[in-house]
C-alpha cells in the first residue's frame, strides 16, 4: 500500500479524532453545568435543574466571554443532547395512566394542543411576528416547553438559519412558564377550584413539566399527580406534531428550488425524525414491559442530565441585548399564547369535570 493510500485510509479516523477534540471542551462545560444545576436543585426543592441550567447559561454568556474552543461542544449539546434527552423523556409516560384520564379529558388535551398551535400562529400573523418564531412559540407553549421548541426547530430549521428564533422562543418559555407557577395556584384559590380540577388545569396550561410540578406542589391536595399526568399527555402529542411539521417541511423544500428542479433527497428532513422514533419506543417500552426500578431511575437521571446540558447550551446562546432587539411583539405573542392555552384548558377541564 502506498503512502497516499495510507493517508487516505487514516483520514476518517483522524477526522473523527479531530471532531471529538473540537467537541470536548464545550461538551465538558455543558455536562458540568448540568451537574451543578442538579446539585443546586437539591438545595432548592421545587426548582427544576433545567430552569437553573438555562439561567446559568444566560448569566454566563452575558457576564463573561465564553472561549471560542467551547462553541462546537455547546452547539452539539444544545442540539444532539437535547434530542437524546427527549428520547429518555418517553420513559416518564405510561399509556394506561394517560388513558385513565378518560375520553372527555383526552379530547380536551387534544384541543389544548391543537387550539394553542393554530391560535398562536394566527395571533402571530396578526401581530406580524415572523412565521418561524410564531410556530416555535406555538409548539413550546402548547406542548412541552423548550423540548418542543427544539424538536420543532430540528425539522423546520435543520440548518440553523434562524437559530435566533429558537433561542428567543426558549427564553420566552422560561419567562412566561415561570410566571405561571405562582399565578395558577393563586387563580385556582380565587376561583375555588377543587384540587383535582386545579391539578388538571395546571397540567393543561403550564409550559414545562418542571413548572407543572412546582405549581402542582403549591396547590397540594393530590393536585400534583393529576397535573403531571395531564402534562405528560400533552408531551405525548409532541411525536405527531413533529411528524406533521416534518412532512410540511419536506413539501416546502421540494418547492423551494428552481422550477423543474427536485431537491436532493438527502436535504429533506425524515418523515419521522429518529429522536421521535426513539421517544415513541421508550413510551411503548415503559407501558408494556415491567422495567426494574434502577432502569427507570437511571433513565430519569439521563433524561434530566441530557436536557439540563442542552438547556445550558441553549442558554449560552441567549444574548440579552439581542433579546431586547426582538422588540415587544414576541413578548406580546407569548403573553397572548399563554392566556389562550390557559383559557382553553380551563374551559375544557371545567366542562370535562
Short mmCIF file of C-alpha atoms in Angstrom, two decimals:
data_model
loop_
_atom_site.label_atom_id
_atom_site.label_comp_id
_atom_site.label_asym_id
_atom_site.label_seq_id
_atom_site.Cartn_x
_atom_site.Cartn_y
_atom_site.Cartn_z
CA UNK A 1 0.00 0.00 0.00
CA UNK A 2 1.40 3.41 -0.97
CA UNK A 3 1.86 6.35 1.41
CA UNK A 4 -1.05 8.16 -0.26
CA UNK A 5 -3.24 5.15 0.34
CA UNK A 6 -2.16 5.05 3.98
CA UNK A 7 -3.09 8.70 4.42
CA UNK A 8 -6.43 8.19 2.68
CA UNK A 9 -7.15 5.19 4.88
CA UNK A 10 -6.24 7.04 8.07
CA UNK A 11 -8.05 10.22 7.20
CA UNK A 12 -11.53 9.19 8.53
CA UNK A 13 -10.02 8.25 11.90
CA UNK A 14 -8.08 11.50 12.06
CA UNK A 15 -11.23 13.41 11.15
CA UNK A 16 -13.21 11.66 13.90
CA UNK A 17 -10.48 12.32 16.45
CA UNK A 18 -10.33 15.98 15.45
CA UNK A 19 -14.11 16.20 15.76
CA UNK A 20 -14.05 14.71 19.26
CA UNK A 21 -11.29 17.12 20.31
CA UNK A 22 -13.30 20.06 18.95
CA UNK A 23 -16.42 19.00 20.85
CA UNK A 24 -14.78 18.06 24.14
CA UNK A 25 -14.28 21.50 25.82
CA UNK A 26 -17.85 22.67 25.26
CA UNK A 27 -19.33 19.26 25.99
CA UNK A 28 -17.50 19.02 29.31
CA UNK A 29 -18.63 22.55 30.18
CA UNK A 30 -22.30 21.72 29.45
CA UNK A 31 -22.21 18.43 31.37
CA UNK A 32 -20.51 20.13 34.32
CA UNK A 33 -23.18 22.85 34.25
CA UNK A 34 -25.87 20.16 34.19
CA UNK A 35 -24.32 18.52 37.26
CA UNK A 36 -24.09 21.84 39.07
CA UNK A 37 -27.70 22.66 38.17
CA UNK A 38 -28.85 19.31 39.54
CA UNK A 39 -26.91 19.93 42.76
CA UNK A 40 -28.46 23.39 43.18
CA UNK A 41 -31.94 21.94 42.54
CA UNK A 42 -31.46 19.60 45.52
CA UNK A 43 -30.94 22.66 47.70
CA UNK A 44 -33.97 24.43 46.19
CA UNK A 45 -36.91 21.97 46.27
CA UNK A 46 -39.43 22.62 43.51
CA UNK A 47 -36.92 24.36 41.23
CA UNK A 48 -36.08 22.34 38.12
CA UNK A 49 -32.43 21.74 37.19
CA UNK A 50 -33.47 22.51 33.59
CA UNK A 51 -34.56 26.03 34.54
CA UNK A 52 -31.43 26.51 36.64
CA UNK A 53 -29.30 25.34 33.69
CA UNK A 54 -30.93 27.80 31.28
CA UNK A 55 -30.49 30.70 33.72
CA UNK A 56 -26.88 29.66 34.37
CA UNK A 57 -26.18 29.58 30.63
CA UNK A 58 -27.75 33.01 30.11
CA UNK A 59 -25.79 34.52 33.01
CA UNK A 60 -22.51 33.00 31.89
CA UNK A 61 -22.93 34.08 28.26
CA UNK A 62 -23.78 37.65 29.22
CA UNK A 63 -21.30 38.17 32.05
CA UNK A 64 -18.14 36.54 30.67
CA UNK A 65 -16.85 35.82 27.20
CA UNK A 66 -17.01 32.10 26.53
CA UNK A 67 -13.88 30.64 24.94
CA UNK A 68 -14.14 30.01 21.21
CA UNK A 69 -12.91 26.44 21.77
CA UNK A 70 -16.15 25.65 23.61
CA UNK A 71 -18.52 26.76 20.85
CA UNK A 72 -18.68 23.44 18.94
CA UNK A 73 -19.41 21.42 22.07
CA UNK A 74 -22.03 23.89 23.30
CA UNK A 75 -23.76 23.76 19.92
CA UNK A 76 -23.62 19.94 19.94
CA UNK A 77 -25.17 19.85 23.42
CA UNK A 78 -27.97 22.24 22.50
CA UNK A 79 -28.99 20.05 19.55
CA UNK A 80 -27.86 16.45 19.86
CA UNK A 81 -28.00 16.04 23.63
CA UNK A 82 -31.43 17.64 23.67
CA UNK A 83 -32.77 15.09 21.19
CA UNK A 84 -31.26 12.27 23.25
CA UNK A 85 -32.95 13.76 26.33
CA UNK A 86 -36.31 13.78 24.53
CA UNK A 87 -35.85 10.07 23.82
CA UNK A 88 -35.43 9.29 27.53
CA UNK A 89 -38.36 11.60 28.31
CA UNK A 90 -40.52 8.81 26.87
CA UNK A 91 -39.74 6.66 29.93
CA UNK A 92 -41.90 9.01 32.02
CA UNK A 93 -45.05 8.18 30.05
CA UNK A 94 -47.28 5.21 30.85
CA UNK A 95 -50.14 4.92 28.37
CA UNK A 96 -52.51 3.33 30.90
CA UNK A 97 -52.12 6.33 33.25
CA UNK A 98 -52.99 8.66 30.40
CA UNK A 99 -55.95 6.55 29.24
CA UNK A 100 -57.31 6.56 32.80
CA UNK A 101 -57.91 10.31 32.43
CA UNK A 102 -60.97 9.32 30.36
CA UNK A 103 -62.11 10.15 26.85
CA UNK A 104 -63.51 13.63 27.67
CA UNK A 105 -60.20 14.78 29.21
CA UNK A 106 -58.18 13.27 26.36
CA UNK A 107 -60.30 15.27 23.89
CA UNK A 108 -59.64 18.38 25.99
CA UNK A 109 -55.87 17.76 25.82
CA UNK A 110 -56.00 17.42 22.03
CA UNK A 111 -58.00 20.68 21.89
CA UNK A 112 -55.43 22.43 24.13
CA UNK A 113 -52.54 21.46 21.85
CA UNK A 114 -54.38 22.00 18.55
CA UNK A 115 -56.06 25.22 19.68
CA UNK A 116 -52.82 26.54 21.15
CA UNK A 117 -50.88 25.76 17.97
CA UNK A 118 -53.32 27.20 15.44
CA UNK A 119 -54.38 30.10 17.68
CA UNK A 120 -50.80 31.18 18.42
CA UNK A 121 -49.81 31.02 14.75
CA UNK A 122 -52.86 33.14 13.87
CA UNK A 123 -52.07 35.64 16.61
CA UNK A 124 -48.51 35.77 15.31
CA UNK A 125 -49.80 36.77 11.87
CA UNK A 126 -51.98 39.47 13.39
CA UNK A 127 -49.05 40.83 15.41
CA UNK A 128 -46.70 40.48 12.40
CA UNK A 129 -44.29 38.25 14.28
CA UNK A 130 -42.08 36.22 11.88
CA UNK A 131 -43.82 32.96 10.99
CA UNK A 132 -40.92 30.74 12.07
CA UNK A 133 -40.77 32.32 15.52
CA UNK A 134 -44.57 32.18 15.86
CA UNK A 135 -44.53 28.45 15.12
CA UNK A 136 -41.81 27.75 17.68
CA UNK A 137 -43.65 29.76 20.35
CA UNK A 138 -46.83 27.87 19.46
CA UNK A 139 -45.11 24.49 19.90
CA UNK A 140 -43.35 25.43 23.12
CA UNK A 141 -46.40 26.93 24.80
CA UNK A 142 -48.90 24.31 23.59
CA UNK A 143 -46.92 21.08 24.07
CA UNK A 144 -43.93 20.84 26.41
CA UNK A 145 -41.83 23.97 26.55
CA UNK A 146 -38.19 24.14 25.48
CA UNK A 147 -38.05 20.49 24.36
CA UNK A 148 -40.93 21.11 21.95
CA UNK A 149 -39.29 24.30 20.67
CA UNK A 150 -36.05 22.48 19.94
CA UNK A 151 -37.85 19.44 18.50
CA UNK A 152 -39.83 21.62 16.10
CA UNK A 153 -36.76 23.67 15.17
CA UNK A 154 -34.92 20.46 14.36
CA UNK A 155 -37.25 19.78 11.41
CA UNK A 156 -38.31 23.31 10.40
CA UNK A 157 -34.81 24.83 10.57
CA UNK A 158 -32.35 21.91 10.22
CA UNK A 159 -29.53 24.19 9.01
CA UNK A 160 -29.94 26.66 11.92
CA UNK A 161 -30.52 29.56 9.58
CA UNK A 162 -32.91 31.07 12.14
CA UNK A 163 -31.22 29.92 15.35
CA UNK A 164 -32.06 33.24 17.00
CA UNK A 165 -35.77 32.30 16.77
CA UNK A 166 -35.12 29.07 18.68
CA UNK A 167 -33.20 30.91 21.39
CA UNK A 168 -35.90 33.59 21.68
CA UNK A 169 -38.70 31.00 21.93
CA UNK A 170 -36.83 29.09 24.66
CA UNK A 171 -36.26 32.29 26.62
CA UNK A 172 -39.97 33.15 26.38
CA UNK A 173 -40.91 29.65 27.60
CA UNK A 174 -38.74 30.15 30.68
CA UNK A 175 -40.07 33.64 31.41
CA UNK A 176 -43.80 33.02 30.97
CA UNK A 177 -43.82 29.44 32.26
CA UNK A 178 -42.10 30.57 35.45
CA UNK A 179 -44.68 33.35 35.88
CA UNK A 180 -47.41 30.69 35.72
CA UNK A 181 -46.03 28.81 38.74
CA UNK A 182 -47.45 31.24 41.36
CA UNK A 183 -50.30 32.54 39.17
CA UNK A 184 -52.11 29.23 38.59
CA UNK A 185 -52.34 28.29 42.31
CA UNK A 186 -53.44 31.85 43.13
CA UNK A 187 -56.18 31.84 40.49
CA UNK A 188 -57.39 28.36 41.49
CA UNK A 189 -57.82 29.64 45.05
CA UNK A 190 -59.73 32.71 43.85
CA UNK A 191 -61.99 30.55 41.67
CA UNK A 192 -62.49 27.98 44.42
CA UNK A 193 -61.43 25.03 42.25
CA UNK A 194 -61.04 21.61 43.83
CA UNK A 195 -57.55 20.14 43.97
CA UNK A 196 -58.17 17.62 41.16
CA UNK A 197 -59.67 20.21 38.82
CA UNK A 198 -56.91 22.67 39.72
CA UNK A 199 -54.28 20.00 39.01
CA UNK A 200 -55.79 19.23 35.62
CA UNK A 201 -55.82 22.93 34.77
CA UNK A 202 -52.19 23.32 35.84
CA UNK A 203 -51.15 20.33 33.73
CA UNK A 204 -53.14 21.61 30.78
CA UNK A 205 -51.94 25.21 30.84
CA UNK A 206 -48.33 25.44 32.08
CA UNK A 207 -45.46 25.07 29.61
CA UNK A 208 -42.68 22.94 31.16
CA UNK A 209 -43.07 19.68 33.11
CA UNK A 210 -40.89 21.08 35.88
CA UNK A 211 -43.08 24.19 36.10
CA UNK A 212 -46.17 21.96 36.33
CA UNK A 213 -44.56 20.02 39.18
CA UNK A 214 -43.80 23.24 41.05
CA UNK A 215 -47.35 24.59 40.62
CA UNK A 216 -48.95 21.24 41.49
CA UNK A 217 -46.92 21.07 44.69
CA UNK A 218 -48.10 24.55 45.69
CA UNK A 219 -51.76 23.65 45.04
CA UNK A 220 -51.44 20.47 47.12
CA UNK A 221 -54.22 18.02 47.99
CA UNK A 222 -53.37 15.46 45.29
CA UNK A 223 -53.16 18.04 42.50
CA UNK A 224 -49.56 17.18 41.69
CA UNK A 225 -50.20 13.64 40.43
CA UNK A 226 -53.07 14.51 38.09
CA UNK A 227 -51.25 17.66 36.90
CA UNK A 228 -48.22 15.63 35.83
CA UNK A 229 -50.34 13.00 34.04
CA UNK A 230 -52.22 15.67 32.08
CA UNK A 231 -48.94 17.37 31.21
CA UNK A 232 -47.39 14.08 30.06
CA UNK A 233 -50.42 13.51 27.82
CA UNK A 234 -49.58 16.84 26.16
CA UNK A 235 -45.94 15.71 25.85
CA UNK A 236 -47.11 12.57 24.02
CA UNK A 237 -48.53 14.79 21.27
CA UNK A 238 -45.01 16.05 20.52
CA UNK A 239 -44.48 13.00 18.30
CA UNK A 240 -47.37 13.53 15.86
CA UNK A 241 -46.85 17.31 15.78
CA UNK A 242 -43.16 16.99 14.87
CA UNK A 243 -44.02 14.34 12.25
CA UNK A 244 -46.60 16.68 10.68
CA UNK A 245 -44.12 19.57 10.70
CA UNK A 246 -41.51 17.33 9.07
CA UNK A 247 -43.90 16.34 6.28
CA UNK A 248 -44.78 20.03 5.80
CA UNK A 249 -41.10 20.95 5.64
CA UNK A 250 -40.44 18.25 3.03
CA UNK A 251 -43.16 19.71 0.83
CA UNK A 252 -41.79 23.23 1.27
CA UNK A 253 -38.26 22.01 0.49
CA UNK A 254 -39.38 20.33 -2.73
CA UNK A 255 -40.94 23.56 -3.98
CA UNK A 256 -38.16 25.84 -2.77
CA UNK A 257 -35.78 25.18 -5.68
CA UNK A 258 -35.90 26.44 -9.23
CA UNK A 259 -38.82 25.33 -11.41
CA UNK A 260 -38.25 21.87 -12.82
CA UNK A 261 -35.62 21.02 -10.21
CA UNK A 262 -36.06 18.47 -7.44
CA UNK A 263 -34.42 18.92 -4.07
CA UNK A 264 -31.92 16.21 -3.18
CA UNK A 265 -33.46 13.51 -1.01
CA UNK A 266 -30.58 13.91 1.45
CA UNK A 267 -31.59 17.56 2.04
CA UNK A 268 -35.14 16.65 3.05
CA UNK A 269 -35.93 16.02 6.73
CA UNK A 270 -37.11 12.49 7.54
CA UNK A 271 -40.88 11.99 7.75
CA UNK A 272 -40.46 10.94 11.38
CA UNK A 273 -37.17 12.13 12.94
CA UNK A 274 -35.05 9.46 14.61
CA UNK A 275 -35.34 11.02 18.06
CA UNK A 276 -39.14 10.91 17.83
CA UNK A 277 -38.97 7.21 16.91
CA UNK A 278 -36.77 6.72 19.98
CA UNK A 279 -39.23 8.70 22.12
CA UNK A 280 -42.15 6.50 20.98
CA UNK A 281 -40.08 3.35 21.55
CA UNK A 282 -39.39 4.41 25.14
CA UNK A 283 -43.09 5.15 25.74
CA UNK A 284 -44.03 1.67 24.48
CA UNK A 285 -41.21 0.08 26.50
CA UNK A 286 -42.37 1.75 29.72
CA UNK A 287 -46.03 0.99 29.01
CA UNK A 288 -45.84 -2.70 28.13
CA UNK A 289 -42.70 -4.09 29.78
CA UNK A 290 -42.20 -4.11 33.57
CA UNK A 291 -38.89 -2.29 33.97
CA UNK A 292 -36.77 -2.58 37.13
CA UNK A 293 -36.64 0.47 39.35
CA UNK A 294 -32.93 1.01 38.67
CA UNK A 295 -33.65 1.24 34.92
CA UNK A 296 -36.31 3.89 35.48
CA UNK A 297 -34.07 5.75 37.92
CA UNK A 298 -31.14 5.66 35.51
CA UNK A 299 -33.38 6.75 32.63
CA UNK A 300 -34.68 9.63 34.71
CA UNK A 301 -31.17 10.77 35.60
CA UNK A 302 -30.06 10.52 31.96
CA UNK A 303 -33.08 12.49 30.80
CA UNK A 304 -32.51 15.21 33.40
CA UNK A 305 -28.76 15.37 32.76
CA UNK A 306 -29.01 15.44 28.97
CA UNK A 307 -31.82 18.02 28.93
CA UNK A 308 -30.08 20.18 31.54
CA UNK A 309 -26.85 20.14 29.48
CA UNK A 310 -28.89 21.05 26.40
CA UNK A 311 -30.72 23.84 28.23
CA UNK A 312 -27.38 25.26 29.39
CA UNK A 313 -26.21 25.17 25.78
CA UNK A 314 -29.33 26.97 24.62
CA UNK A 315 -28.98 29.48 27.44
CA UNK A 316 -25.43 30.25 26.30
CA UNK A 317 -26.93 31.44 23.02
CA UNK A 318 -29.23 33.97 24.70
CA UNK A 319 -27.72 37.43 24.47
CA UNK A 320 -29.76 39.92 26.49
CA UNK A 321 -29.03 42.72 24.04
CA UNK A 322 -30.31 40.57 21.16
CA UNK A 323 -33.41 39.59 23.15
CA UNK A 324 -34.16 43.28 23.69
CA UNK A 325 -33.73 43.92 19.97
CA UNK A 326 -36.51 41.48 19.01
CA UNK A 327 -38.99 44.07 20.29
CA UNK A 328 -42.23 43.76 22.21
CA UNK A 329 -44.21 41.78 19.62
CA UNK A 330 -42.80 38.32 20.50
CA UNK A 331 -43.38 39.07 24.19
CA UNK A 332 -46.96 40.11 23.42
CA UNK A 333 -47.45 36.93 21.41
CA UNK A 334 -46.05 34.83 24.27
CA UNK A 335 -48.42 36.51 26.75
CA UNK A 336 -51.43 36.01 24.47
CA UNK A 337 -50.44 32.39 23.76
CA UNK A 338 -50.16 31.70 27.49
CA UNK A 339 -53.61 33.23 28.02
CA UNK A 340 -55.06 31.28 25.08
CA UNK A 341 -53.73 27.90 26.23
CA UNK A 342 -54.80 28.56 29.82
CA UNK A 343 -58.30 29.60 28.71
CA UNK A 344 -58.78 26.54 26.50
CA UNK A 345 -57.51 24.33 29.34
CA UNK A 346 -59.79 25.95 31.94
CA UNK A 347 -62.90 25.72 29.78
CA UNK A 348 -62.11 22.14 28.82
CA UNK A 349 -61.31 20.98 32.35
CA UNK A 350 -64.49 22.50 33.82
CA UNK A 351 -66.63 21.00 31.04
CA UNK A 352 -64.97 17.56 31.28
CA UNK A 353 -65.31 17.58 35.04
#
